[in-house]
Amino acid sequence: MPEGKKLVIVESPAKSRSIAKYMGDDFIVDASAGHIRDLPQPSELPDDMKKGPFGKFAVNPDEGFEPYYVISDSKKSKVRELKQRLKEADELYLATDADREGEAIAWHLYEVLKPKVPTYRLTFTEITKEGIRRAMESPREIDTDLVDAQETRRILDRLFGYEISPVLWRKVGRGLSAGRVQSVATRLVVDRERERMAFVPASYWDLTGEFATTSGEPFTAKLNAVSGDRIAQGSDFDETGELKTSRRDVVVLTKDDAESLAEGLTDAPFSVDSLEEKPYSRRPQPPFITSTLQQDAARRLRFSSRVTMQVAQRLYENGYITYMRTDSTTLSNEALNAARKQATELYGGESVPAKPRVYGKRSQTAQEAHEAIRPAGDSFRTPKQVRSELSADEFRLYELIWKRTVASQMEDAKGFTASVRLTGAAKDGRSATFGASGTVITFPGFLAAYEEVADDSEKKDDDAKSAKDKRLPQLEEGQALTGTDVEAKGHETTPPARYTEASIVAELEKREIGRPSTYAPTISTIMDRGYVTKRGSALVPSWTAFSVIRLLEEHFGRYVDYDFTARLEGDLDQIARGDVEREAWLQGFYFGAETAEEGLKNVVENLGEIDARAINTIRVADGVELRVGRYGPYLERPSPDGEADENGELKMLRANVPEDIAPDELTAERAEELFEQAAHSGRVLGTDPETGREIVGKDGRFGPYVTEVIPEMTEDEIQAHLDAQPTEYYKNGKPKPKKKPKPPKPRTGSLLKSMSLETVTLEDALKLLSLPRVVGADEDGQEITAQNGRFGPYLKKGSDSRSLESEEQLFTITEGEARKIYAQPKQRGRQAAKPPLAEFGADPTTEKSVVVKDGRFGPYVTDGETNVTVPRSVSLEQLTKEQAFSLLAEKRAKAPAKGAKKSSGGARKKTAAKKS
């Protein structure tokens, strides 16, 4: 590096390449590729530290919560490279991201590199020429308060997880974890499922009718009242299925009432009672912050939170948008001018208000020094201008951000809402009042650029849906109308909608739990841990999550309290502002405050006895309990006929709970079906005449199946096996222990769809156990077999598979018929493709057909260009198209994997990088 060079360090290689384009020749830009050091796992500490004060957390709680940091193995060469470049530089600029994490990365770089040259802290809110120029004009010191806040969060999460998670391992199951935000997010999902399980639906009826004016222009209206009494709608019932106390004056129509009224109103004369028009005005939404971007990308683009942030990171690093981790809706003057100018050019001067719009804080803790997420630059590039430069996912997200930003500086949408009430008399003398309304947009304003889409979980019941954009004909009071096609409709109230990624982000933000940058990893964590799965876009909790949350609520209630978790965020903000001292706060959290508030350490040490059986038991019906066991959930109830077990105690009946049954679907009726199925589990079907082995039918976690019973080897047989092995010796001359024989694996076969445990016969079972069946061979002698897979029957020849039309073909298809199937044209000019295990239609991004295929390393999702293995935690039977699209999007967005093992390190000693 020539003399006089200035070294600029950012955290991302992509960001370094983008910044380098705008820096002069005297600047060298390099990247740390994220954190260069972190807290190690306690097991990775040096041996002399494992039994000391750092041994439990890699943090010393007795000496000011001093952390022990290590440089990861993957970063050693990068640190050496940066040190070498720094030796030849005259100035150092630490230009990592503008959030607490970025501030901490800058501080760690400063601590490890130990620069002897003037050092400056820079932050780029956008990677543009203007943004870099503004950053270079305002260098500053490392903000040690921000570093303290980030370090406190890191230590807090280590204390929380390492104290509470072991309790979950002992009482619920290995591999589980607790986390400050993840546990609260899981509780939200579980609480919603509890509401759904307790929900009692209520039935009600109403009427809709077609009405026509004398000119013949029809419109639809809905029954509001009968003989002056308002009829009940879904919102009038509570979660127990009863009318709310304040709604006892409404009339609940029965089926007979509604149908007789509908019959009596068909072709009846009606007249218009009232007409009302009100002005309508709607303001644009503020520009995106991190949470609202994740929500809207989920609704419009079907992106997971993780994909949204990965794609936004690329857009930021390559200079297309401003920094994407922010909770501020503020726009700079340059951005305001750019948005107003673009709106004027594209939608006309009348679409832009006289003065720029300024939006208030969404959160009291919003950092107004940051900008909202917007297109980068002092003048915006339209989506059309950047389309050829971006991938499909990047373009769609950029377009969304551009639309929202421009729309935020446009005029209100204006129009009017028209409402009409009309009354007619039924043949039985009852009067019926119908109503209809519609909104007419006369001036689109910001809607010309952007309109927010509601999340599925936020949509109302049929009786409360908006009549937006519904047009009504010209009507006058007293005007005569004719009712036709009056129809009675039955309804049932629905339980609260499950959370989606979009709605849980909104809920976390509303409760001020976590921060924008934590939402995506939090959702990923609770899914990776198996606490939550996706059904479509809905988040469904597992039974394990019920056990975990119950334990936390009963023994760590304060730490999963929504308000307490929100207060923690406020405390971290106070540390970031320098209002609270880091060490004192951690002392209070872990050891307890001087007040009566108890610390985490004391709570864990005084838990008392926890009844694991009770924690893992959920009542699902009278006398029926679900238990979360090591091998999955199962039902248990006493034998109804009072039968005793071998110990003389009341016999308990058990039934496996299939993984595809959501908790709110496990009703008393469904439980009875599972017990009925389990009653036939273990039924002896007979003896295999060829092997002499007993054949039984069983109920398993993945459905009913048949298997053979292989007798255990006798002691003599085991000894004979050991005696037959040659004796081997260690280097010291001692004989190696001989290996006991492994028991043979029994043959198994899943029941066909047409079979049940109750009716399956020995003949059926032997046919199933005969699979895969050799059908024959092709012209070259290659064997063809018929097999039954998770997604149906198929033929297999080498690595070439073809679907069969029915299960019966497994046993009837001939060699000639199989050859005809394989004689069909091959796909893509090569070998015929395997039949897809599942088909999901066109990918919303690439518009290519998405299927699941059986690959060498297991099932994988593909659109023909991108392939991604289906995670083991996701059951193929439960894999939805939304999950498939999300997996592909994540693969396209995924950055290279990073290794992170321990390395040399040291304890924390904080020093600020100062301007010189």
Short mmCIF file of C-alpha atoms in Angstrom, two decimals, residues 126-405:
data_model
loop_
_atom_site.label_atom_id
_atom_site.label_comp_id
_atom_site.label_asym_id
_atom_site.label_seq_id
_atom_site.Cartn_x
_atom_site.Cartn_y
_atom_site.Cartn_z
CA GLU A 126 -26.80 5.24 1.75
CA ILE A 127 -24.08 3.99 -0.58
CA THR A 128 -24.20 6.85 -3.08
CA LYS A 129 -21.77 9.58 -4.05
CA GLU A 130 -23.81 12.14 -2.09
CA GLY A 131 -24.19 9.86 0.93
CA ILE A 132 -20.47 9.11 1.10
CA ARG A 133 -19.58 12.78 0.72
CA ARG A 134 -21.88 13.73 3.59
CA ALA A 135 -20.44 10.95 5.78
CA MET A 136 -16.85 12.06 5.11
CA GLU A 137 -17.78 15.60 6.11
CA SER A 138 -18.95 14.50 9.57
CA PRO A 139 -16.59 11.92 11.13
CA ARG A 140 -17.04 11.21 14.83
CA GLU A 141 -15.82 9.09 17.71
CA ILE A 142 -17.02 5.57 18.44
CA ASP A 143 -20.14 5.97 20.55
CA THR A 144 -19.28 3.91 23.63
CA ASP A 145 -22.85 4.24 24.92
CA LEU A 146 -24.13 2.46 21.81
CA VAL A 147 -21.42 -0.17 22.26
CA ASP A 148 -22.46 -0.58 25.89
CA ALA A 149 -26.08 -1.10 24.84
CA GLN A 150 -25.15 -3.74 22.28
CA GLU A 151 -22.80 -5.48 24.68
CA THR A 152 -25.44 -5.42 27.42
CA ARG A 153 -27.94 -7.00 25.02
CA ARG A 154 -25.40 -9.71 24.11
CA ILE A 155 -24.61 -10.48 27.75
CA LEU A 156 -28.29 -10.28 28.72
CA ASP A 157 -29.19 -12.84 26.07
CA ARG A 158 -26.32 -15.10 27.19
CA LEU A 159 -27.45 -14.93 30.85
CA PHE A 160 -31.10 -15.49 29.90
CA GLY A 161 -30.46 -18.43 27.60
CA TYR A 162 -27.77 -20.19 29.62
CA GLU A 163 -29.71 -20.00 32.90
CA ILE A 164 -33.17 -20.96 31.66
CA SER A 165 -32.48 -23.32 28.72
CA PRO A 166 -31.00 -26.08 30.94
CA VAL A 167 -34.27 -26.15 32.88
CA LEU A 168 -36.10 -26.84 29.60
CA TRP A 169 -33.63 -29.62 28.76
CA ARG A 170 -34.30 -31.37 32.06
CA LYS A 171 -38.08 -30.95 32.15
CA VAL A 172 -39.21 -30.85 28.50
CA GLY A 173 -36.56 -32.07 26.06
CA ARG A 174 -33.00 -31.76 24.83
CA GLY A 175 -32.16 -29.22 22.14
CA LEU A 176 -34.68 -26.65 23.35
CA SER A 177 -33.81 -23.09 24.20
CA ALA A 178 -35.20 -20.01 25.89
CA GLY A 179 -34.56 -16.49 24.70
CA ARG A 180 -35.49 -13.01 25.78
CA VAL A 181 -37.48 -12.26 22.61
CA GLN A 182 -37.94 -15.73 21.07
CA SER A 183 -39.77 -17.05 24.16
CA VAL A 184 -42.16 -14.11 24.18
CA ALA A 185 -42.80 -14.49 20.44
CA THR A 186 -43.52 -18.19 20.99
CA ARG A 187 -45.88 -17.28 23.83
CA LEU A 188 -47.81 -14.98 21.48
CA VAL A 189 -48.33 -17.86 19.04
CA VAL A 190 -49.28 -20.29 21.82
CA ASP A 191 -51.67 -17.80 23.43
CA ARG A 192 -53.44 -17.33 20.10
CA GLU A 193 -53.78 -21.11 19.70
CA ARG A 194 -55.18 -21.35 23.23
CA GLU A 195 -57.81 -18.79 22.25
CA ARG A 196 -58.68 -20.88 19.21
CA MET A 197 -58.90 -24.05 21.29
CA ALA A 198 -61.23 -22.40 23.82
CA PHE A 199 -63.34 -20.75 21.12
CA VAL A 200 -66.97 -21.84 20.85
CA PRO A 201 -68.50 -21.02 17.44
CA ALA A 202 -71.91 -19.41 17.22
CA SER A 203 -74.31 -19.78 14.30
CA TYR A 204 -76.43 -17.01 12.87
CA TRP A 205 -78.30 -16.30 9.65
CA ASP A 206 -78.84 -13.24 7.52
CA LEU A 207 -80.18 -12.34 4.08
CA THR A 208 -78.79 -10.75 0.95
CA GLY A 209 -80.83 -9.60 -1.97
CA GLU A 210 -80.58 -8.15 -5.43
CA PHE A 211 -82.46 -4.89 -5.92
CA ALA A 212 -83.21 -3.15 -9.18
CA THR A 213 -84.36 0.36 -10.05
CA THR A 214 -86.97 1.00 -12.71
CA SER A 215 -84.10 1.49 -15.15
CA GLY A 216 -82.96 -2.03 -14.35
CA GLU A 217 -79.61 -1.15 -12.73
CA PRO A 218 -79.09 -3.81 -9.99
CA PHE A 219 -77.16 -3.67 -6.71
CA THR A 220 -76.76 -5.97 -3.72
CA ALA A 221 -77.91 -5.12 -0.19
CA LYS A 222 -77.82 -6.97 3.11
CA LEU A 223 -80.46 -7.38 5.82
CA ASN A 224 -79.89 -5.06 8.80
CA ALA A 225 -83.10 -5.30 10.84
CA VAL A 226 -86.39 -7.19 11.07
CA SER A 227 -89.46 -5.27 12.29
CA GLY A 228 -87.16 -2.60 13.70
CA ASP A 229 -84.88 -5.00 15.62
CA ARG A 230 -81.27 -5.24 14.47
CA ILE A 231 -80.21 -8.74 13.51
CA ALA A 232 -77.09 -10.31 15.00
CA GLN A 233 -73.79 -10.35 13.11
CA GLY A 234 -70.54 -12.12 13.93
CA SER A 235 -69.18 -9.22 15.98
CA ASP A 236 -72.13 -9.52 18.39
CA PHE A 237 -70.90 -12.87 19.79
CA ASP A 238 -68.10 -13.46 22.29
CA GLU A 239 -65.52 -16.26 22.29
CA THR A 240 -67.89 -18.54 24.25
CA GLY A 241 -70.48 -18.44 21.47
CA GLU A 242 -72.87 -16.27 23.49
CA LEU A 243 -74.20 -12.84 22.64
CA LYS A 244 -72.16 -10.09 24.24
CA THR A 245 -73.85 -8.47 27.24
CA SER A 246 -74.14 -5.16 25.43
CA ARG A 247 -75.77 -6.81 22.41
CA ARG A 248 -78.65 -8.63 24.08
CA ASP A 249 -81.17 -6.45 22.24
CA VAL A 250 -80.31 -7.90 18.82
CA VAL A 251 -82.27 -10.69 17.16
CA VAL A 252 -80.49 -13.94 16.23
CA LEU A 253 -82.11 -15.36 13.11
CA THR A 254 -82.43 -19.11 12.92
CA LYS A 255 -82.35 -21.05 9.68
CA ASP A 256 -86.14 -21.39 9.62
CA ASP A 257 -86.62 -17.68 10.38
CA ALA A 258 -84.20 -16.63 7.66
CA GLU A 259 -85.53 -18.99 4.99
CA SER A 260 -89.18 -18.08 5.62
CA LEU A 261 -88.32 -14.39 5.56
CA ALA A 262 -86.35 -14.80 2.33
CA GLU A 263 -89.30 -16.57 0.73
CA GLY A 264 -91.67 -13.87 1.91
CA LEU A 265 -89.47 -11.06 0.54
CA THR A 266 -88.82 -12.44 -2.94
CA ASP A 267 -90.37 -10.09 -5.50
CA ALA A 268 -91.70 -7.91 -2.65
CA PRO A 269 -91.85 -4.14 -3.18
CA PHE A 270 -89.22 -2.02 -1.39
CA SER A 271 -88.69 1.70 -1.04
CA VAL A 272 -85.64 3.78 -0.26
CA ASP A 273 -85.82 5.04 3.35
CA SER A 274 -82.66 7.13 3.42
CA LEU A 275 -79.67 8.14 1.36
CA GLU A 276 -76.50 9.58 2.84
CA GLU A 277 -73.27 10.71 1.27
CA LYS A 278 -70.18 11.54 3.32
CA PRO A 279 -66.83 12.86 2.11
CA TYR A 280 -64.10 10.28 2.08
CA SER A 281 -60.41 11.01 2.60
CA ARG A 282 -57.45 8.69 3.16
CA ARG A 283 -53.89 9.66 4.00
CA PRO A 284 -50.86 7.86 2.62
CA GLN A 285 -48.80 5.64 4.88
CA PRO A 286 -45.40 6.87 6.08
CA PRO A 287 -42.24 5.60 4.40
CA PHE A 288 -41.06 2.14 5.42
CA ILE A 289 -39.28 1.31 8.62
CA THR A 290 -37.83 -2.16 9.13
CA SER A 291 -40.94 -3.71 10.65
CA THR A 292 -43.42 -2.26 8.14
CA LEU A 293 -41.18 -3.30 5.25
CA GLN A 294 -41.19 -6.88 6.55
CA GLN A 295 -44.97 -6.79 6.97
CA ASP A 296 -45.73 -5.42 3.52
CA ALA A 297 -43.19 -7.66 1.79
CA ALA A 298 -44.88 -10.64 3.46
CA ARG A 299 -48.35 -9.54 2.33
CA ARG A 300 -47.50 -8.44 -1.21
CA LEU A 301 -44.43 -10.45 -2.18
CA ARG A 302 -44.87 -13.50 0.09
CA PHE A 303 -41.33 -12.97 1.41
CA SER A 304 -40.41 -14.30 4.83
CA SER A 305 -38.90 -11.74 7.20
CA ARG A 306 -35.51 -13.35 6.69
CA VAL A 307 -35.69 -13.09 2.91
CA THR A 308 -36.87 -9.48 3.09
CA MET A 309 -33.86 -8.48 5.18
CA GLN A 310 -31.40 -10.44 3.03
CA VAL A 311 -32.67 -8.82 -0.16
CA ALA A 312 -32.80 -5.36 1.48
CA GLN A 313 -29.21 -5.82 2.68
CA ARG A 314 -28.07 -6.40 -0.91
CA LEU A 315 -30.01 -3.38 -2.15
CA TYR A 316 -28.41 -1.19 0.52
CA GLU A 317 -24.87 -2.50 -0.02
CA ASN A 318 -25.13 -1.96 -3.76
CA GLY A 319 -26.38 1.59 -3.44
CA TYR A 320 -30.08 1.21 -4.27
CA ILE A 321 -31.74 1.98 -0.92
CA THR A 322 -30.85 3.64 2.37
CA TYR A 323 -29.96 1.67 5.48
CA MET A 324 -32.60 -0.98 6.09
CA ARG A 325 -32.49 -1.30 9.91
CA THR A 326 -34.35 1.71 11.21
CA ASP A 327 -37.40 2.63 13.27
CA SER A 328 -37.61 6.22 12.03
CA THR A 329 -40.10 7.49 9.46
CA THR A 330 -38.04 10.66 8.90
CA LEU A 331 -36.97 11.62 5.37
CA SER A 332 -34.07 13.96 4.70
CA ASN A 333 -34.73 17.22 2.84
CA GLU A 334 -33.02 15.71 -0.19
CA ALA A 335 -35.33 12.69 -0.07
CA LEU A 336 -38.43 14.87 0.39
CA ASN A 337 -37.51 16.91 -2.66
CA ALA A 338 -36.72 13.78 -4.70
CA ALA A 339 -40.03 12.10 -3.83
CA ARG A 340 -42.10 15.23 -4.53
CA LYS A 341 -40.31 15.83 -7.81
CA GLN A 342 -40.84 12.26 -8.99
CA ALA A 343 -44.51 12.27 -7.98
CA THR A 344 -45.02 15.52 -9.89
CA GLU A 345 -43.32 14.16 -13.01
CA LEU A 346 -45.18 10.84 -13.00
CA TYR A 347 -48.61 11.68 -11.59
CA GLY A 348 -49.02 15.42 -12.18
CA GLY A 349 -48.61 18.50 -10.04
CA GLU A 350 -52.08 18.16 -8.54
CA SER A 351 -51.01 14.88 -6.87
CA VAL A 352 -48.47 16.62 -4.64
CA PRO A 353 -49.42 18.80 -1.62
CA ALA A 354 -48.09 22.34 -1.24
CA LYS A 355 -45.86 21.35 1.68
CA PRO A 356 -43.87 18.17 2.33
CA ARG A 357 -45.53 15.62 4.60
CA VAL A 358 -43.84 14.98 7.94
CA TYR A 359 -44.70 11.82 9.87
CA GLY A 360 -44.62 11.42 13.63
CA LYS A 361 -42.84 8.70 15.57
CA ARG A 362 -44.36 5.22 15.51
CA SER A 363 -42.40 4.44 18.68
CA GLN A 364 -41.27 6.58 21.58
CA THR A 365 -37.81 5.03 21.24
CA ALA A 366 -37.43 5.69 17.51
CA GLN A 367 -34.00 6.99 16.58
CA GLU A 368 -34.73 10.15 14.63
CA ALA A 369 -31.09 10.46 13.57
CA HIS A 370 -31.82 7.66 11.10
CA GLU A 371 -33.86 7.95 7.95
CA ALA A 372 -36.72 5.79 6.82
CA ILE A 373 -36.02 3.12 4.20
CA ARG A 374 -36.15 4.82 0.81
CA PRO A 375 -34.49 4.75 -2.62
CA ALA A 376 -30.90 5.96 -2.35
CA GLY A 377 -29.64 9.22 -3.76
CA ASP A 378 -30.69 12.85 -3.94
CA SER A 379 -32.77 11.93 -6.96
CA PHE A 380 -34.56 8.59 -7.16
CA ARG A 381 -34.22 6.01 -9.90
CA THR A 382 -37.55 4.61 -11.01
CA PRO A 383 -38.06 0.83 -10.96
CA LYS A 384 -37.96 0.86 -14.76
CA GLN A 385 -34.49 2.42 -14.69
CA VAL A 386 -32.99 -0.26 -12.42
CA ARG A 387 -34.87 -3.35 -13.61
CA SER A 388 -32.06 -4.69 -15.76
CA GLU A 389 -29.54 -4.30 -12.91
CA LEU A 390 -31.44 -6.26 -10.26
CA SER A 391 -32.49 -9.84 -9.67
CA ALA A 392 -36.20 -10.60 -9.63
CA ASP A 393 -36.44 -10.49 -5.82
CA GLU A 394 -34.35 -7.31 -5.61
CA PHE A 395 -36.45 -5.57 -8.22
CA ARG A 396 -39.74 -6.42 -6.52
CA LEU A 397 -38.54 -5.16 -3.16
CA TYR A 398 -37.00 -2.01 -4.65
CA GLU A 399 -40.24 -1.29 -6.48
CA LEU A 400 -42.19 -1.68 -3.24
CA ILE A 401 -39.87 0.73 -1.38
CA TRP A 402 -39.95 3.23 -4.24
CA LYS A 403 -43.75 3.21 -4.43
CA ARG A 404 -44.18 3.64 -0.68
CA THR A 405 -41.67 6.50 -0.53
#
